C-alpha positions as CSV (number, residue, x, y, z in Angstrom):
1,M,-93.5,17.7,1.3
2,S,-89.9,18.9,3.1
3,I,-89.6,21.6,5.1
4,P,-87.0,24.3,4.2
5,G,-84.0,24.8,6.3
6,G,-83.0,21.2,7.3
7,I,-82.8,19.9,10.6
8,R,-82.4,23.1,12.4
9,V,-85.7,24.9,11.2
10,K,-87.4,20.8,11.7
11,L,-85.9,20.7,15.4
12,S,-87.0,24.2,16.3
13,L,-90.3,24.0,14.9
14,A,-90.8,20.3,16.8
15,L,-89.6,22.0,20.2
16,L,-91.8,25.3,19.3
17,G,-95.0,22.8,18.6
18,I,-94.1,20.7,21.9
19,V,-94.1,24.2,24.3
20,G,-96.6,25.5,22.7
21,G,-98.9,22.8,23.0
22,A,-97.9,21.9,26.6
23,L,-98.6,25.8,27.4
24,L,-101.9,25.6,25.4
25,A,-103.0,22.3,27.5
26,A,-101.9,24.4,30.7
27,Y,-104.0,27.0,29.7
28,V,-107.3,25.1,28.5
29,I,-106.7,23.1,31.8
30,V,-105.5,25.7,34.4
31,I,-107.6,29.0,33.5
32,P,-111.0,27.7,33.3
33,S,-110.4,25.3,36.5
34,L,-109.0,28.3,38.3
35,E,-112.4,30.7,37.3
36,Q,-114.6,28.1,38.6
37,R,-112.9,27.7,41.8
38,L,-112.7,31.5,42.8
39,V,-116.2,31.8,41.6
40,A,-117.2,28.6,43.4
41,A,-115.6,29.5,46.6
42,K,-117.4,33.2,46.3
43,L,-120.9,31.3,46.4
44,D,-119.6,29.4,49.0
45,Q,-119.1,32.3,51.4
46,L,-122.2,33.8,50.7
47,Q,-124.4,30.9,50.7
48,S,-122.9,30.6,54.2
49,D,-123.5,34.1,55.2
50,A,-127.0,33.7,53.8
51,E,-127.9,31.0,56.2
52,T,-126.3,32.3,58.9
53,L,-128.1,35.6,58.7
54,A,-131.3,33.6,57.6
55,V,-131.0,32.3,61.3
56,Q,-130.3,35.4,62.6
57,Y,-133.6,36.7,60.8
58,A,-135.6,34.5,62.3
59,T,-134.2,34.7,65.8
60,S,-135.0,38.7,65.5
61,E,-138.2,38.3,64.1
62,A,-139.3,36.1,67.0
63,Q,-138.0,38.9,69.7
64,N,-140.1,41.2,67.5
65,N,-137.6,43.8,67.6
66,L,-136.6,43.6,64.1
67,R,-136.1,46.2,61.9
68,I,-135.9,45.4,58.5
69,T,-133.8,48.5,57.4
70,D,-131.4,47.7,60.2
71,F,-131.0,44.0,59.4
72,V,-130.3,44.7,55.6
73,D,-127.5,47.4,56.7
74,Y,-126.4,44.6,59.3
75,A,-126.1,42.0,56.6
76,N,-124.6,44.3,54.5
77,F,-121.5,45.1,56.6
78,F,-121.6,41.2,57.5
79,S,-121.6,39.9,54.4
80,N,-119.6,42.7,52.6
81,S,-122.0,42.3,49.9
82,R,-125.5,43.5,48.5
83,V,-128.4,42.6,50.4
84,A,-132.3,42.7,49.5
85,V,-135.4,41.6,51.1
86,F,-138.2,41.2,49.2
87,T,-141.7,39.7,50.0
88,V,-143.4,37.4,48.0
89,G,-146.6,37.6,46.0
90,G,-148.4,36.0,42.8
91,A,-148.9,32.1,42.3
92,P,-146.4,29.7,42.0
93,G,-144.7,30.1,38.5
94,K,-145.5,33.8,38.9
95,R,-143.7,35.4,41.7
96,E,-143.6,38.9,42.1
97,L,-141.2,40.2,44.2
98,V,-141.7,43.7,46.0
99,T,-138.3,45.2,47.4
100,V,-138.4,45.8,51.5
101,G,-135.1,46.7,52.1
102,D,-132.2,47.2,49.8
103,S,-128.4,47.8,51.3
104,S,-127.3,49.5,47.6
105,A,-130.6,50.7,46.5
106,G,-130.0,53.4,43.4
107,T,-127.0,51.7,41.8
108,G,-128.7,51.0,39.0
109,V,-129.2,47.3,39.2
110,D,-132.9,46.6,39.5
111,L,-133.4,43.5,41.6
112,A,-136.8,43.2,41.5
113,F,-136.9,40.8,38.7
114,D,-133.7,38.8,39.8
115,S,-134.1,35.4,38.4
116,T,-132.0,33.7,41.4
117,A,-134.6,35.3,43.9
118,L,-137.7,34.3,42.1
119,E,-136.1,30.6,41.8
120,A,-135.7,30.8,45.4
121,A,-139.2,32.0,46.3
122,D,-141.0,29.3,44.0
123,S,-138.7,26.3,45.4
124,A,-138.3,27.3,48.8
125,R,-134.8,26.3,49.1
126,T,-131.3,27.9,48.8
127,V,-130.5,29.1,45.0
128,R,-127.0,30.2,44.0
129,A,-125.8,31.4,40.7
130,R,-123.4,33.1,38.6
131,V,-125.8,36.1,36.9
132,R,-124.7,39.2,34.5
133,H,-126.4,42.8,35.1
134,N,-125.6,45.3,32.9
135,G,-122.8,44.0,31.6
136,R,-121.0,43.0,34.8
137,E,-121.2,39.3,36.5
138,Y,-121.9,38.7,39.8
139,A,-122.3,36.0,42.6
140,E,-125.9,35.4,43.6
141,V,-127.5,33.6,46.7
142,A,-131.0,33.7,47.6
143,V,-132.8,32.0,50.4
144,Q,-136.3,31.9,51.7
145,L,-136.5,33.4,55.1
146,F,-138.6,31.8,57.9
147,S,-141.2,34.5,57.6
148,A,-143.8,33.8,55.1
149,G,-142.9,34.4,51.8
150,N,-139.5,36.9,52.6
151,V,-136.8,36.1,50.3
152,M,-133.3,37.5,51.5
153,L,-130.9,38.2,48.3
154,L,-127.5,38.4,48.5
155,S,-125.2,39.8,45.4
156,S,-121.6,40.2,45.3
157,S,-119.5,41.8,42.2
158,L,-117.1,39.0,41.0
159,S,-114.8,41.5,39.8
160,D,-111.8,40.7,42.1
161,Q,-112.0,37.2,40.8
162,L,-112.4,37.5,37.7
163,A,-109.4,40.2,37.6
164,T,-107.3,37.6,39.6
165,V,-108.3,35.3,36.4
166,A,-107.0,37.9,33.4
167,L,-103.7,38.5,35.5
168,V,-103.0,34.6,35.3
169,K,-104.1,34.7,31.9
170,R,-101.6,38.0,31.0
171,R,-98.9,36.1,32.7
172,L,-99.4,33.2,31.5
173,L,-99.3,34.6,27.9
174,Y,-96.5,36.1,28.8
175,A,-94.7,32.7,30.2
176,T,-95.6,31.4,26.9
177,V,-94.2,34.2,24.6
178,V,-90.9,33.7,26.5
179,A,-90.9,30.1,26.4
180,L,-91.5,30.3,23.0
181,S,-88.8,32.1,22.1
182,I,-86.5,30.4,24.5
183,S,-87.5,27.1,23.0
184,V,-86.9,28.4,19.2
185,L,-83.7,29.6,20.2
186,L,-82.7,26.5,22.1
187,G,-83.9,24.5,19.4
188,F,-82.3,26.1,16.5
189,M,-78.7,25.5,18.8
190,V,-78.9,22.1,19.7
191,A,-80.1,21.5,15.6
192,A,-77.1,23.2,14.6
193,I,-75.0,21.3,16.9
194,H,-76.0,18.0,15.6
195,A,-76.4,19.3,12.2
196,R,-72.4,20.0,12.2
197,R,-71.9,16.3,13.8
198,L,-74.3,14.7,11.0
199,G,-72.7,16.9,8.5
200,R,-69.4,15.2,9.5
201,L,-71.0,11.8,9.9
202,Q,-72.2,12.5,6.1
203,A,-69.0,13.3,4.9
204,A,-67.3,10.6,6.5
205,A,-69.9,8.3,4.4
206,D,-68.9,10.0,1.2
207,R,-65.4,9.1,1.6
208,I,-66.1,5.5,2.5
209,A,-68.4,5.6,-0.8
210,E,-65.4,6.7,-2.5
211,G,-63.1,4.5,-1.2
212,A,-61.2,6.5,1.2
213,F,-60.6,3.9,4.2
214,D,-57.7,5.7,5.9
215,E,-59.4,8.6,8.2
216,P,-61.4,7.2,11.3
217,V,-64.9,8.5,11.8
218,V,-64.8,10.0,15.4
219,D,-67.3,11.1,17.6
220,D,-66.4,11.5,21.5
221,S,-70.4,11.9,22.3
222,D,-72.1,8.8,24.0
223,D,-75.5,9.6,22.7
224,E,-77.0,8.2,19.2
225,V,-74.9,10.3,17.0
226,G,-72.1,8.8,18.9
227,Q,-73.2,5.6,18.6
228,L,-73.8,6.1,14.9
229,A,-70.3,7.2,14.4
230,A,-68.8,4.2,16.0
231,S,-71.2,2.1,13.6
232,F,-69.4,4.1,10.8
233,D,-65.8,3.6,12.1
234,R,-66.3,-0.1,12.3
235,M,-68.1,-0.4,9.1
236,R,-65.0,1.7,7.4
237,I,-63.0,-0.7,9.2
238,Q,-64.4,-3.8,7.8
239,L,-64.7,-2.1,4.5
240,A,-60.9,-1.5,4.3
241,Q,-60.6,-5.1,5.4
242,L,-62.6,-6.4,2.5
243,D,-61.1,-4.2,0.1
244,E,-57.8,-5.2,1.2
245,A,-58.9,-8.7,0.9
246,R,-60.3,-7.9,-2.6
247,R,-57.3,-6.8,-3.8
248,E,-55.2,-9.7,-2.1
249,F,-57.5,-12.0,-3.8
250,V,-57.1,-10.6,-7.2
251,A,-53.4,-10.2,-7.0
252,N,-53.2,-13.6,-5.8
253,A,-55.8,-15.3,-8.3
254,S,-53.9,-13.5,-10.8
255,H,-50.9,-15.1,-9.8
256,E,-52.2,-18.5,-9.5
257,L,-53.7,-18.3,-13.0
258,R,-50.6,-16.7,-14.9
259,T,-48.1,-19.3,-13.5
260,P,-49.3,-22.4,-15.3
261,L,-50.8,-20.4,-18.1
262,F,-46.8,-19.1,-18.8
263,S,-45.9,-22.7,-18.1
264,L,-48.6,-24.1,-20.9
265,A,-47.5,-21.5,-23.0
266,G,-43.8,-22.4,-22.9
267,F,-44.5,-26.3,-22.9
268,L,-46.8,-25.6,-26.3
269,E,-44.0,-23.8,-27.6
270,L,-41.3,-26.6,-27.0
271,L,-43.8,-29.2,-28.5
272,D,-43.9,-27.3,-31.7
273,D,-40.5,-28.4,-32.0
274,E,-40.2,-30.7,-35.0
275,D,-36.4,-32.4,-33.9
276,L,-38.0,-33.3,-30.2
277,D,-37.9,-37.1,-29.4
278,E,-40.7,-38.7,-28.5
279,S,-39.9,-39.4,-24.8
280,T,-39.3,-35.9,-24.2
281,R,-42.6,-35.4,-26.0
282,R,-44.5,-37.5,-23.7
283,E,-42.6,-36.0,-20.7
284,F,-43.6,-32.4,-21.6
285,L,-47.3,-33.8,-22.6
286,A,-47.5,-35.0,-19.4
287,T,-46.6,-31.7,-17.6
288,T,-48.9,-29.8,-19.8
289,R,-51.6,-32.3,-18.5
290,S,-50.7,-31.6,-15.0
291,Q,-51.0,-27.8,-15.7
292,V,-53.9,-28.1,-17.1
293,D,-55.5,-30.2,-14.0
294,R,-54.2,-27.1,-11.9
295,L,-55.9,-24.6,-13.8
296,T,-59.0,-27.2,-13.6
297,K,-58.9,-27.6,-9.7
298,L,-58.1,-23.9,-9.3
299,A,-61.0,-22.7,-11.3
300,T,-63.2,-25.3,-9.8
301,D,-62.1,-23.7,-6.3
302,L,-62.4,-20.3,-7.5
303,L,-66.4,-21.0,-8.5
304,D,-67.0,-22.9,-5.2
305,L,-65.9,-19.4,-3.4
306,S,-67.7,-17.5,-5.4
307,R,-71.1,-19.5,-4.9
308,V,-70.1,-19.9,-1.2
309,D,-69.8,-15.9,-1.1
310,V,-73.3,-15.2,-3.0
311,G,-74.8,-18.1,-1.0
312,R,-75.8,-20.0,-3.9
313,I,-74.0,-23.4,-3.3
314,R,-76.2,-25.7,-2.5
315,I,-76.1,-28.1,0.5
316,E,-78.4,-31.2,0.6
317,K,-78.6,-32.8,4.0
318,D,-79.1,-36.3,4.7
319,E,-77.7,-39.1,6.8
320,V,-74.2,-39.6,5.8
321,G,-71.7,-42.5,6.9
322,L,-68.8,-41.3,7.6
323,A,-67.3,-44.7,7.9
324,E,-68.1,-45.2,4.1
325,V,-66.8,-41.6,3.0
326,A,-63.5,-42.4,4.8
327,R,-62.9,-45.7,3.2
328,V,-63.9,-44.3,-0.7
329,V,-61.7,-41.0,0.3
330,A,-58.8,-43.3,1.4
331,E,-58.9,-45.6,-1.8
332,D,-58.6,-42.5,-4.0
333,F,-55.2,-41.7,-2.0
334,F,-53.7,-45.0,-1.6
335,A,-51.8,-45.0,-4.9
336,L,-50.4,-41.0,-4.3
337,A,-49.5,-42.0,-0.8
338,D,-47.4,-45.0,-2.2
339,A,-45.9,-43.0,-5.3
340,S,-45.0,-40.0,-2.6
341,R,-43.8,-43.0,-0.4
342,H,-46.6,-41.9,2.7
343,T,-48.1,-44.6,4.4
344,L,-51.8,-44.6,4.6
345,L,-53.9,-45.7,7.5
346,L,-57.5,-45.8,8.0
347,Q,-59.2,-46.5,11.0
348,V,-63.2,-46.1,11.2
349,D,-66.0,-46.5,13.5
350,D,-69.3,-47.8,11.6
351,D,-71.8,-46.2,13.8
352,A,-70.8,-42.7,13.1
353,W,-73.3,-41.1,11.1
354,A,-73.9,-37.3,10.5
355,H,-76.5,-35.0,9.2
356,A,-74.7,-33.5,6.4
357,D,-74.4,-33.2,2.8
358,E,-72.4,-36.7,1.4
359,E,-71.1,-35.1,-1.6
360,R,-69.3,-31.8,0.2
361,V,-68.1,-34.3,3.0
362,Q,-65.9,-36.2,0.7
363,Q,-64.8,-32.8,-0.8
364,I,-63.3,-31.8,2.6
365,A,-62.1,-35.0,3.4
366,R,-60.2,-35.1,0.0
367,A,-58.7,-31.2,0.9
368,L,-57.3,-32.7,4.2
369,V,-56.1,-35.9,3.3
370,G,-54.7,-34.3,0.1
371,N,-53.0,-31.5,2.3
372,A,-51.2,-34.1,4.5
373,L,-49.6,-36.2,1.7
374,V,-48.7,-33.1,-0.5
375,H,-46.9,-30.9,2.6
376,T,-45.3,-33.3,4.6
377,P,-42.2,-35.3,3.8
378,A,-41.8,-38.8,2.2
379,G,-42.0,-41.6,5.1
380,T,-44.9,-39.7,6.7
381,T,-47.9,-41.7,8.2
382,V,-51.4,-40.4,7.3
383,Q,-54.0,-41.8,9.0
384,L,-57.7,-41.3,8.3
385,R,-60.6,-41.7,11.3
386,V,-63.7,-41.4,12.2
387,E,-64.9,-40.9,15.4
388,R,-68.0,-40.2,17.5
389,H,-68.4,-37.9,20.6
390,D,-72.1,-37.8,21.6
391,S,-74.1,-35.4,19.4
392,R,-71.1,-34.8,17.4
393,V,-69.1,-37.1,14.9
394,A,-65.8,-36.5,13.7
395,L,-63.4,-37.4,10.3
396,V,-60.1,-36.9,11.4
397,V,-56.8,-36.5,9.1
398,E,-53.4,-36.7,11.7
399,D,-49.9,-36.7,10.4
400,D,-46.6,-37.5,12.1
401,G,-45.0,-34.6,10.1
402,P,-43.1,-31.6,11.4
403,G,-46.0,-29.9,12.1
404,I,-47.4,-26.3,11.3
405,P,-45.2,-23.3,13.1
406,P,-47.6,-21.9,15.4
407,E,-47.8,-18.4,13.9
408,H,-49.1,-20.1,10.8
409,L,-51.9,-21.7,12.5
410,D,-54.3,-19.0,13.0
411,R,-53.9,-17.8,8.9
412,I,-54.0,-21.5,7.1
413,F,-57.6,-21.1,6.7
414,Q,-57.4,-17.9,5.0
415,R,-57.6,-17.6,1.4
416,F,-54.6,-18.3,-0.8
417,Y,-52.4,-18.4,2.4
418,R,-49.8,-21.0,2.4
419,V,-47.1,-21.7,4.8
420,E,-43.7,-21.0,3.0
421,G,-41.2,-23.8,2.9
422,G,-40.0,-26.5,0.3
423,Q,-43.5,-28.4,1.0
424,A,-45.8,-25.6,0.4
425,S,-47.8,-26.0,-2.7
426,G,-50.9,-25.6,-4.2
427,S,-53.3,-22.5,-4.4
428,G,-53.8,-22.2,-0.8
429,L,-57.8,-22.6,-1.2
430,G,-58.8,-26.0,-0.2
431,L,-58.6,-25.2,3.7
432,A,-60.8,-21.7,3.0
433,I,-63.1,-23.9,1.1
434,A,-63.4,-26.6,3.3
435,R,-64.3,-24.3,6.5
436,E,-67.1,-22.4,4.6
437,L,-68.6,-25.9,3.8
438,A,-68.4,-27.0,7.2
439,G,-69.9,-23.7,8.6
440,L,-72.9,-24.5,5.9
441,M,-73.8,-27.9,7.3
442,G,-73.4,-26.7,10.8
443,G,-69.9,-28.3,11.5
444,T,-66.7,-27.1,12.0
445,V,-63.1,-27.8,10.6
446,T,-60.2,-27.4,13.4
447,V,-56.4,-27.9,13.3
448,A,-54.2,-28.4,16.4
449,S,-50.4,-28.9,15.5
450,R,-47.3,-29.5,17.6
451,P,-43.9,-31.2,16.1
452,G,-44.3,-35.2,15.2
453,Q,-48.2,-34.2,15.3
454,T,-50.8,-32.3,13.2
455,A,-54.8,-33.2,13.0
456,F,-57.2,-31.8,11.1
457,A,-60.8,-32.2,12.6
458,L,-64.2,-32.4,10.5
459,E,-67.0,-32.4,13.3
460,L,-70.5,-32.6,12.3
461,P,-73.8,-32.9,13.9
462,A,-74.3,-36.6,14.5
463,E,-77.7,-38.2,13.0
464,S,-80.1,-39.7,15.4
465,P,-79.8,-44.0,15.6
466,S,-83.3,-43.7,16.4
467,L,-84.4,-41.5,13.4
468,R,-82.1,-44.2,11.0
469,V,-83.6,-47.2,12.5
470,A,-87.4,-45.6,12.1
471,E,-86.5,-44.5,8.6
472,A,-85.1,-48.1,7.6
473,L,-88.6,-49.6,8.8
474,W,-90.3,-47.1,7.0
475,R,-88.7,-48.1,4.1
């Protein structure tokens, strides 16, 4: 069940509960403890006075100069309390008290049956108690005098102590009312401030949900709400970048698909001409096949990218001999290298084994070699080599072409990005896919370029030789 009024009411009620609970705990702990301490202090004082007076009584009685009325008046003055002296009769457990002296006789409180004095008479020890007479509370201490059977009772009203406790209760109550009022007011004010800040965040979230990424989310505070606003702003920037990338991706993909489709439509229309000679028809058919191949490759690349993005591409890691991969890829590209007047060289290390997916390694290697052959001028030498570096192995494609301009190096792995110039061609997806696939296998694809030397390197985790030997023996 939700509390109406939003965060203002909820925070105010929370502060009210916290302050109220704290004051209630203080009341439960302080008031009873204060009352007990004040009563105990009063009883301690009466006990000390009673024991002192008992000694004085015994001394005076030994000197035979004791008058009980004078002693009671003196004890009343000494202890500032009501003093009564009793003689005790009857059997134990059925004691009877007979008053022989009372400093406050006739006050309406009869002490002849006082339980404290009776208990002291039965136990022959000092007894202290908090008792009630006629609706008022008293502190009492009874001691047995040294003369046989006599008991002295000191009784003092607890009205001052209880009045002090009542005063503390009233002041604590006033403080509670004031503290609760202040807590409600402050809670409402603080909640209102935070509600406004959260409202701004809600409005910003609504704008972002509607696709408006131009307005920043600003909150200059360093608290949790400020940190949340900063996270919202980072999310806004990332979503803006993703939205821009999506728009650019759609535009580039549409352009890449439209170009071969228009070309195919044109060639198909020309092929429909009955006057077309056979050689021209074969040329148009070859061009049409190349455009179909281009569409097929583009569709395959887009499918791979979509699978990478949704995490559905399968990577099956096993031991992969990079030397064999390099030989297979080089064999596939020797014809293309001859046709484009490139020199393709191969240099491998047969001990370079990687822990990766062989099919994906070949895909990356083909993309790197294909880029080197397509994006460099005729007469360029392209070298495919395999190296081992401790726990990593590398497949490197290096050429001695003109190199990649420095301003393009950080962007060539972006989707659909192509370096402008006469040698630029393709969809611009090959390197992006290569880097994504390498990352899924725990590897990297890097590039280093300067005029006369450009090297793309696929680095992968090396397969342990001892593990390969053990697997070979097991087989």
